[in-house]
Amino acid sequence: MSASDLPAADQALETAAVIGGGPSGASAARALREAGVAVTLFDRGRAAGGRASTRRSRTGVAFDHGSPCFTAHSEAFAERVAGWREAGVVGPWTGRFLRADPGGERDQAAAAGDPAVADGPAVRWRPDPRERFVGVPSMAALVGHLLEGAAEAHAESEIVELLGEPAGRGSAGPWLLKDAAGQEHGPFDAVVVAVAAPQAARLLGASAPRLARLAERAKAAGCFSVMLAFDEPLGLAPAAGDVADGEAPAAVDAVRLDRGPLAWVGRETHKPGRPTGAGECWVLHARPTWSAPRLEQPAEEVIAPLKAALQRLLGRPLPATAYEAAHRWKFAHCVKPLPDASFVSPKHRLAACGDWFGGPEGAGGVEAAVMSGRHAAMTLLEKLQRVPAGG
Ligand SMILES: Cc1cc2nc3c(=O)[nH]c(=O)nc-3n(C[C@H](O)[C@H](O)[C@H](O)COP(=O)(O)OP(=O)(O)OC[C@H]3O[C@@H](n4cnc5c(N)ncnc54)[C@H](O)[C@@H]3O)c2cc1C
């Protein structure tokens, strides 16, 4: 079918396609479905979840290898989190969180030639109190919950082209989507693009150049995740007296690091709803600036240097690992989000959302993605004055 064979353009919003099944696409799909729109969702991955998904080893050990947790800054998002907590798909991660400056004080003292401090602690620790939330029993549970009954989902379906009538004086014609295998899907009354900014720029270059240029303005940074299952507890803990303004906990659950190859290390097995056993699972995130020159390398090559960095933080040899894997996130974080809450063109029946829309409050990560997905859907519904079924 070609776009010109499609029916007339000014129909109500009865059907929509959502491209991308991460938190933003799932949130948009749910809001559209709740208003009675029939939603079809396409994701190129094996399962929805995007960067807030969970990876399982062959033996069934689960790692939240993308977003390890999320925070809630705005009241509106906190309300949504409260609803998910009631539904049992999100829980608070009440761990012991620290920030660490590996080698900071000692390096500075050595540079300043101060022998009194030069043999001070190798790692300077400080408390990192924040309310953090996780999906239960895994991060993937959040997107799974949002998508429940919300959309007809097509996994392993990468959309490579949007085909539609050019917008004339009225609204644009309905959309057809072409996937990587050359198959066409649709027609759809509207399309919501819910992928990372660089992916949106590439996808929309030909069909929606203005939106593609907007996506190019939001900058993304890549990083690596390393997943490690240890046979015994890692026992990561600062020495007594090494934590500035706080007590040294007996064991730490997650650390944000100020410098070096590692940006984050987190103990998966301590999150709520995770199975407990003799061993421990940890996820390490490489710092984006460390990752940038290595992004084209095979992901496995970063395991050794990141394990070495973890060993330096621990201050003794690591226990044996039962499982090791690495994942490359080409566009892990949006480092320069746009100030808008989403993009909606009622004329083109086209919307875009994702963590590259920080909104006026400058939100980021999962919060920005969820709120932006909802904003895009609600704006589309409002602007296209959807007539409720039978109305
Ligand atoms: C290592 C790491 C650590 C993070 N830490 C945090 C954190 O601590 N706190 C926090 O809030 N956030 C964190 N994040 C960020 C958070 O995961 C993202 O902001 C959030 O997932 C963005 O959601 P999204 O829906 O906009 O995009 P995504 O989650 O990327 O979802 C987009 C989906 O679109 C699919 N897709 C892409 N192109 C196509 C196409 N052409 N056709 C079909 N499907 C397509 C992808 O497969 C993906 O599933 C982290 C991310 C990573 C990778």
mmCIF file of C-alpha atoms in Angstrom, residues 72-343:
data_model
loop_
_atom_site.group_PDB
_atom_site.id
_atom_site.type_symbol
_atom_site.label_atom_id
_atom_site.label_comp_id
_atom_site.label_asym_id
_atom_site.label_seq_id
_atom_site.Cartn_x
_atom_site.Cartn_y
_atom_site.Cartn_z
ATOM 1 C CA ALA A 72 11.060 11.552 41.988
ATOM 2 C CA HIS A 73 11.523 15.320 41.975
ATOM 3 C CA SER A 74 8.176 16.711 40.846
ATOM 4 C CA GLU A 75 4.948 16.305 42.776
ATOM 5 C CA ALA A 76 3.202 15.003 39.654
ATOM 6 C CA PHE A 77 5.749 12.212 39.221
ATOM 7 C CA ALA A 78 5.771 11.438 42.954
ATOM 8 C CA GLU A 79 2.002 10.860 42.670
ATOM 9 C CA ARG A 80 2.533 8.362 39.871
ATOM 10 C CA VAL A 81 5.230 6.608 41.908
ATOM 11 C CA ALA A 82 2.793 6.360 44.833
ATOM 12 C CA GLY A 83 0.275 4.650 42.517
ATOM 13 C CA TRP A 84 2.896 2.149 41.304
ATOM 14 C CA ARG A 85 3.882 1.431 44.894
ATOM 15 C CA GLU A 86 0.249 0.668 45.683
ATOM 16 C CA ALA A 87 0.134 -1.653 42.668
ATOM 17 C CA GLY A 88 3.258 -3.389 44.010
ATOM 18 C CA VAL A 89 5.377 -2.836 40.888
ATOM 19 C CA VAL A 90 7.697 -0.233 42.425
ATOM 20 C CA GLY A 91 9.291 -0.104 45.852
ATOM 21 C CA PRO A 92 11.705 2.106 47.773
ATOM 22 C CA TRP A 93 15.338 1.016 47.712
ATOM 23 C CA THR A 94 16.292 1.628 51.308
ATOM 24 C CA GLY A 95 19.966 0.894 50.914
ATOM 25 C CA ARG A 96 23.128 2.426 52.273
ATOM 26 C CA PHE A 97 24.264 4.849 49.600
ATOM 27 C CA LEU A 98 27.568 6.696 49.553
ATOM 28 C CA ARG A 99 29.505 8.960 47.239
ATOM 29 C CA ALA A 100 33.187 8.267 46.852
ATOM 30 C CA ASP A 101 36.159 10.226 45.625
ATOM 31 C CA PRO A 102 38.664 7.489 44.819
ATOM 32 C CA GLY A 103 42.141 8.797 45.442
ATOM 33 C CA GLY A 104 40.883 12.355 45.680
ATOM 34 C CA GLU A 105 42.398 13.567 48.913
ATOM 35 C CA ARG A 106 45.624 11.590 48.540
ATOM 36 C CA ASP A 107 46.151 12.764 44.942
ATOM 37 C CA GLN A 108 45.559 16.377 45.901
ATOM 38 C CA ALA A 109 47.888 16.118 48.896
ATOM 39 C CA ALA A 110 50.603 14.499 46.798
ATOM 40 C CA ALA A 111 50.238 17.230 44.166
ATOM 41 C CA ALA A 112 50.496 19.878 46.891
ATOM 42 C CA GLY A 113 53.524 18.095 48.438
ATOM 43 C CA ASP A 114 51.748 17.733 51.786
ATOM 44 C CA PRO A 115 53.260 14.644 53.463
ATOM 45 C CA ALA A 116 50.863 14.843 56.433
ATOM 46 C CA VAL A 117 47.857 14.013 54.244
ATOM 47 C CA ALA A 118 49.628 12.093 51.517
ATOM 48 C CA ASP A 119 49.195 8.848 53.436
ATOM 49 C CA GLY A 120 45.508 9.631 54.164
ATOM 50 C CA PRO A 121 42.622 7.429 52.997
ATOM 51 C CA ALA A 122 42.775 6.287 49.369
ATOM 52 C CA VAL A 123 39.035 6.831 49.022
ATOM 53 C CA ARG A 124 37.120 9.704 50.548
ATOM 54 C CA TRP A 125 33.496 8.747 51.263
ATOM 55 C CA ARG A 126 30.445 10.804 52.125
ATOM 56 C CA PRO A 127 26.742 10.003 52.612
ATOM 57 C CA ASP A 128 24.467 10.197 49.556
ATOM 58 C CA PRO A 129 20.960 10.394 50.993
ATOM 59 C CA ARG A 130 18.207 10.397 48.338
ATOM 60 C CA GLU A 131 14.910 8.586 48.110
ATOM 61 C CA ARG A 132 15.430 6.002 45.386
ATOM 62 C CA PHE A 133 12.868 3.708 43.783
ATOM 63 C CA VAL A 134 13.166 0.469 41.815
ATOM 64 C CA GLY A 135 10.831 -1.769 39.846
ATOM 65 C CA VAL A 136 9.727 -4.887 41.770
ATOM 66 C CA PRO A 137 10.691 -7.688 41.284
ATOM 67 C CA SER A 138 12.900 -6.122 38.585
ATOM 68 C CA MET A 139 13.225 -2.775 36.845
ATOM 69 C CA ALA A 140 11.366 -4.191 33.837
ATOM 70 C CA ALA A 141 8.236 -4.492 36.014
ATOM 71 C CA LEU A 142 7.513 -0.767 35.683
ATOM 72 C CA VAL A 143 7.248 -0.736 31.888
ATOM 73 C CA GLY A 144 5.483 -4.122 32.021
ATOM 74 C CA HIS A 145 2.860 -2.603 34.305
ATOM 75 C CA LEU A 146 2.381 0.496 32.142
ATOM 76 C CA LEU A 147 1.931 -1.624 29.034
ATOM 77 C CA GLU A 148 -0.461 -4.150 30.559
ATOM 78 C CA GLY A 149 -3.518 -4.128 28.295
ATOM 79 C CA ALA A 150 -2.376 -0.812 26.807
ATOM 80 C CA ALA A 151 -1.107 -1.830 23.395
ATOM 81 C CA GLU A 152 -0.685 -4.524 20.816
ATOM 82 C CA ALA A 153 3.075 -4.900 21.133
ATOM 83 C CA HIS A 154 5.442 -5.852 18.301
ATOM 84 C CA ALA A 155 8.866 -6.857 19.658
ATOM 85 C CA GLU A 156 11.992 -7.090 17.474
ATOM 86 C CA SER A 157 10.346 -4.661 15.102
ATOM 87 C CA GLU A 158 12.622 -1.762 14.203
ATOM 88 C CA ILE A 159 10.811 1.041 12.415
ATOM 89 C CA VAL A 160 13.026 2.607 9.775
ATOM 90 C CA GLU A 161 10.656 4.945 7.962
ATOM 91 C CA LEU A 162 7.449 6.908 8.491
ATOM 92 C CA LEU A 163 5.333 7.189 5.358
ATOM 93 C CA GLY A 164 2.523 9.713 5.340
ATOM 94 C CA GLU A 165 0.731 12.319 3.281
ATOM 95 C CA PRO A 166 2.504 15.657 3.367
ATOM 96 C CA ALA A 167 0.497 18.081 5.521
ATOM 97 C CA GLY A 168 -1.557 20.398 3.369
ATOM 98 C CA ARG A 169 -3.902 23.050 4.652
ATOM 99 C CA GLY A 170 -5.769 20.521 6.771
ATOM 100 C CA SER A 171 -4.201 17.836 8.908
ATOM 101 C CA ALA A 172 -1.733 15.295 7.557
ATOM 102 C CA GLY A 173 -2.904 12.012 6.186
ATOM 103 C CA PRO A 174 -2.678 8.845 8.267
ATOM 104 C CA TRP A 175 0.719 7.249 8.766
ATOM 105 C CA LEU A 176 2.206 4.006 7.565
ATOM 106 C CA LEU A 177 5.314 2.646 9.261
ATOM 107 C CA LYS A 178 7.969 0.596 7.506
ATOM 108 C CA ASP A 179 10.061 -1.840 9.543
ATOM 109 C CA ALA A 180 13.617 -3.031 8.914
ATOM 110 C CA ALA A 181 12.315 -6.158 7.140
ATOM 111 C CA GLY A 182 10.458 -3.935 4.647
ATOM 112 C CA GLN A 183 7.002 -4.694 6.047
ATOM 113 C CA GLU A 184 4.490 -1.839 6.242
ATOM 114 C CA HIS A 185 2.230 -1.361 9.266
ATOM 115 C CA GLY A 186 -0.862 0.813 9.553
ATOM 116 C CA PRO A 187 -2.522 3.056 8.665
ATOM 117 C CA PHE A 188 -2.449 4.909 12.002
ATOM 118 C CA ASP A 189 -4.230 8.172 12.759
ATOM 119 C CA ALA A 190 -1.206 9.410 14.735
ATOM 120 C CA VAL A 191 2.358 8.395 15.574
ATOM 121 C CA VAL A 192 4.262 8.909 18.831
ATOM 122 C CA VAL A 193 8.044 8.616 18.498
ATOM 123 C CA ALA A 194 9.439 7.510 21.882
ATOM 124 C CA VAL A 195 13.092 6.686 21.230
ATOM 125 C CA ALA A 196 16.387 8.271 22.345
ATOM 126 C CA ALA A 197 17.151 11.638 20.728
ATOM 127 C CA PRO A 198 19.872 10.446 18.280
ATOM 128 C CA GLN A 199 17.616 7.546 17.227
ATOM 129 C CA ALA A 200 14.735 9.990 16.657
ATOM 130 C CA ALA A 201 16.960 12.278 14.584
ATOM 131 C CA ARG A 202 17.950 9.373 12.334
ATOM 132 C CA LEU A 203 14.433 7.936 12.041
ATOM 133 C CA LEU A 204 12.745 11.258 11.244
ATOM 134 C CA GLY A 205 15.316 12.839 8.925
ATOM 135 C CA ALA A 206 13.263 12.252 5.756
ATOM 136 C CA SER A 207 9.672 12.319 7.031
ATOM 137 C CA ALA A 208 9.776 15.067 9.672
ATOM 138 C CA PRO A 209 12.970 17.109 9.207
ATOM 139 C CA ARG A 210 11.916 19.846 11.670
ATOM 140 C CA LEU A 211 11.469 17.347 14.478
ATOM 141 C CA ALA A 212 14.691 15.593 13.444
ATOM 142 C CA ARG A 213 16.581 18.882 13.802
ATOM 143 C CA LEU A 214 15.033 19.389 17.257
ATOM 144 C CA ALA A 215 16.194 15.909 18.295
ATOM 145 C CA GLU A 216 19.717 16.735 17.125
ATOM 146 C CA ARG A 217 19.841 19.571 19.675
ATOM 147 C CA ALA A 218 19.432 17.153 22.610
ATOM 148 C CA LYS A 219 22.844 15.611 23.253
ATOM 149 C CA ALA A 220 23.280 12.039 24.491
ATOM 150 C CA ALA A 221 26.252 10.243 26.062
ATOM 151 C CA GLY A 222 27.022 6.533 25.968
ATOM 152 C CA CYS A 223 28.405 4.228 28.626
ATOM 153 C CA PHE A 224 29.024 0.573 29.480
ATOM 154 C CA SER A 225 27.398 -1.590 32.150
ATOM 155 C CA VAL A 226 29.220 -4.567 33.602
ATOM 156 C CA MET A 227 27.229 -7.288 35.370
ATOM 157 C CA LEU A 228 29.009 -9.422 37.954
ATOM 158 C CA ALA A 229 27.698 -12.313 40.075
ATOM 159 C CA PHE A 230 30.079 -13.091 42.941
ATOM 160 C CA ASP A 231 30.162 -16.422 44.752
ATOM 161 C CA GLU A 232 30.323 -14.640 48.106
ATOM 162 C CA PRO A 233 29.422 -11.176 49.456
ATOM 163 C CA LEU A 234 31.670 -8.410 48.154
ATOM 164 C CA GLY A 235 31.744 -6.661 51.531
ATOM 165 C CA LEU A 236 32.243 -3.195 50.083
ATOM 166 C CA ALA A 237 32.521 -0.835 53.049
ATOM 167 C CA PRO A 238 34.599 2.180 54.019
ATOM 168 C CA ALA A 239 36.944 1.934 56.989
ATOM 169 C CA ALA A 240 35.684 3.456 60.232
ATOM 170 C CA GLY A 241 36.379 7.183 60.183
ATOM 171 C CA ASP A 242 36.672 7.407 56.385
ATOM 172 C CA VAL A 243 33.150 8.767 55.876
ATOM 173 C CA ALA A 244 32.970 12.535 56.083
ATOM 174 C CA ASP A 245 29.927 13.713 58.078
ATOM 175 C CA GLY A 246 28.602 10.224 58.685
ATOM 176 C CA GLU A 247 28.991 6.753 60.113
ATOM 177 C CA ALA A 248 30.725 4.034 58.116
ATOM 178 C CA PRO A 249 28.108 1.347 57.312
ATOM 179 C CA ALA A 250 29.077 -2.315 57.643
ATOM 180 C CA ALA A 251 28.249 -2.869 53.956
ATOM 181 C CA VAL A 252 27.424 -0.425 51.178
ATOM 182 C CA ASP A 253 24.630 -0.998 48.632
ATOM 183 C CA ALA A 254 25.554 1.559 46.014
ATOM 184 C CA VAL A 255 28.237 4.153 45.417
ATOM 185 C CA ARG A 256 28.354 7.139 43.072
ATOM 186 C CA LEU A 257 31.972 7.874 42.210
ATOM 187 C CA ASP A 258 33.324 11.351 41.528
ATOM 188 C CA ARG A 259 36.203 10.351 39.250
ATOM 189 C CA GLY A 260 37.924 7.434 37.544
ATOM 190 C CA PRO A 261 36.522 4.837 35.112
ATOM 191 C CA LEU A 262 33.533 3.989 37.322
ATOM 192 C CA ALA A 263 30.538 6.269 37.803
ATOM 193 C CA TRP A 264 28.308 3.892 39.798
ATOM 194 C CA VAL A 265 28.442 0.511 41.475
ATOM 195 C CA GLY A 266 25.270 -1.041 42.898
ATOM 196 C CA ARG A 267 24.365 -4.227 44.710
ATOM 197 C CA GLU A 268 21.420 -5.727 42.816
ATOM 198 C CA THR A 269 20.737 -8.408 45.382
ATOM 199 C CA HIS A 270 19.839 -5.872 48.036
ATOM 200 C CA LYS A 271 16.948 -4.303 46.118
ATOM 201 C CA PRO A 272 13.401 -5.124 47.278
ATOM 202 C CA GLY A 273 11.821 -8.284 45.865
ATOM 203 C CA ARG A 274 15.102 -9.781 44.617
ATOM 204 C CA PRO A 275 15.990 -13.375 45.472
ATOM 205 C CA THR A 276 18.603 -13.684 48.204
ATOM 206 C CA GLY A 277 21.352 -16.283 48.237
ATOM 207 C CA ALA A 278 24.918 -16.863 49.307
ATOM 208 C CA GLY A 279 26.416 -14.739 46.540
ATOM 209 C CA GLU A 280 25.861 -11.178 45.373
ATOM 210 C CA CYS A 281 25.121 -9.498 42.041
ATOM 211 C CA TRP A 282 26.605 -6.093 41.259
ATOM 212 C CA VAL A 283 26.202 -3.765 38.299
ATOM 213 C CA LEU A 284 29.002 -1.323 37.454
ATOM 214 C CA HIS A 285 28.496 1.710 35.194
ATOM 215 C CA ALA A 286 31.438 3.223 33.409
ATOM 216 C CA ARG A 287 31.761 6.993 33.403
ATOM 217 C CA PRO A 288 30.521 8.419 30.063
ATOM 218 C CA THR A 289 33.788 10.342 29.509
ATOM 219 C CA TRP A 290 35.782 7.123 30.071
ATOM 220 C CA SER A 291 33.386 5.200 27.802
ATOM 221 C CA ALA A 292 33.338 7.682 24.907
ATOM 222 C CA PRO A 293 36.661 6.685 23.253
ATOM 223 C CA ARG A 294 35.866 2.980 23.797
ATOM 224 C CA LEU A 295 32.272 2.833 22.504
ATOM 225 C CA GLU A 296 33.239 1.038 19.288
ATOM 226 C CA GLN A 297 35.243 -1.669 21.130
ATOM 227 C CA PRO A 298 33.661 -5.051 21.909
ATOM 228 C CA ALA A 299 31.777 -4.533 25.200
ATOM 229 C CA GLU A 300 33.580 -7.485 26.869
ATOM 230 C CA GLU A 301 36.872 -5.563 26.700
ATOM 231 C CA VAL A 302 35.720 -3.164 29.419
ATOM 232 C CA ILE A 303 35.111 -5.916 31.993
ATOM 233 C CA ALA A 304 38.759 -6.200 33.114
ATOM 234 C CA PRO A 305 39.472 -2.457 33.581
ATOM 235 C CA LEU A 306 36.162 -1.889 35.379
ATOM 236 C CA LYS A 307 36.744 -4.874 37.668
ATOM 237 C CA ALA A 308 40.193 -3.448 38.415
ATOM 238 C CA ALA A 309 38.580 -0.116 39.346
ATOM 239 C CA LEU A 310 36.127 -1.924 41.639
ATOM 240 C CA GLN A 311 39.032 -3.756 43.269
ATOM 241 C CA ARG A 312 40.775 -0.433 43.938
ATOM 242 C CA LEU A 313 37.587 0.849 45.587
ATOM 243 C CA LEU A 314 37.317 -2.333 47.654
ATOM 244 C CA GLY A 315 40.985 -2.211 48.638
ATOM 245 C CA ARG A 316 41.545 -5.982 48.338
ATOM 246 C CA PRO A 317 41.172 -8.736 45.696
ATOM 247 C CA LEU A 318 37.634 -9.335 44.404
ATOM 248 C CA PRO A 319 35.937 -12.666 45.209
ATOM 249 C CA ALA A 320 35.532 -15.172 42.346
ATOM 250 C CA THR A 321 32.757 -14.452 39.848
ATOM 251 C CA ALA A 322 30.137 -16.966 38.706
ATOM 252 C CA TYR A 323 28.965 -14.694 35.867
ATOM 253 C CA GLU A 324 30.379 -11.703 34.013
ATOM 254 C CA ALA A 325 28.843 -9.761 31.136
ATOM 255 C CA ALA A 326 29.014 -6.295 29.645
ATOM 256 C CA HIS A 327 26.539 -4.159 27.733
ATOM 257 C CA ARG A 328 27.184 -1.100 25.606
ATOM 258 C CA TRP A 329 24.626 1.725 25.855
ATOM 259 C CA LYS A 330 25.317 3.904 22.852
ATOM 260 C CA PHE A 331 22.940 6.586 24.128
ATOM 261 C CA ALA A 332 22.714 5.958 27.879
ATOM 262 C CA HIS A 333 21.945 9.433 29.174
ATOM 263 C CA CYS A 334 20.558 12.605 27.705
ATOM 264 C CA VAL A 335 23.088 15.198 28.841
ATOM 265 C CA LYS A 336 21.374 18.206 27.285
ATOM 266 C CA PRO A 337 17.579 17.800 27.453
ATOM 267 C CA LEU A 338 15.213 20.250 25.770
ATOM 268 C CA PRO A 339 13.152 22.601 27.966
ATOM 269 C CA ASP A 340 9.860 21.427 26.399
ATOM 270 C CA ALA A 341 7.730 18.687 27.974
ATOM 271 C CA SER A 342 7.238 16.911 24.615
ATOM 272 C CA PHE A 343 6.803 17.697 20.911
#
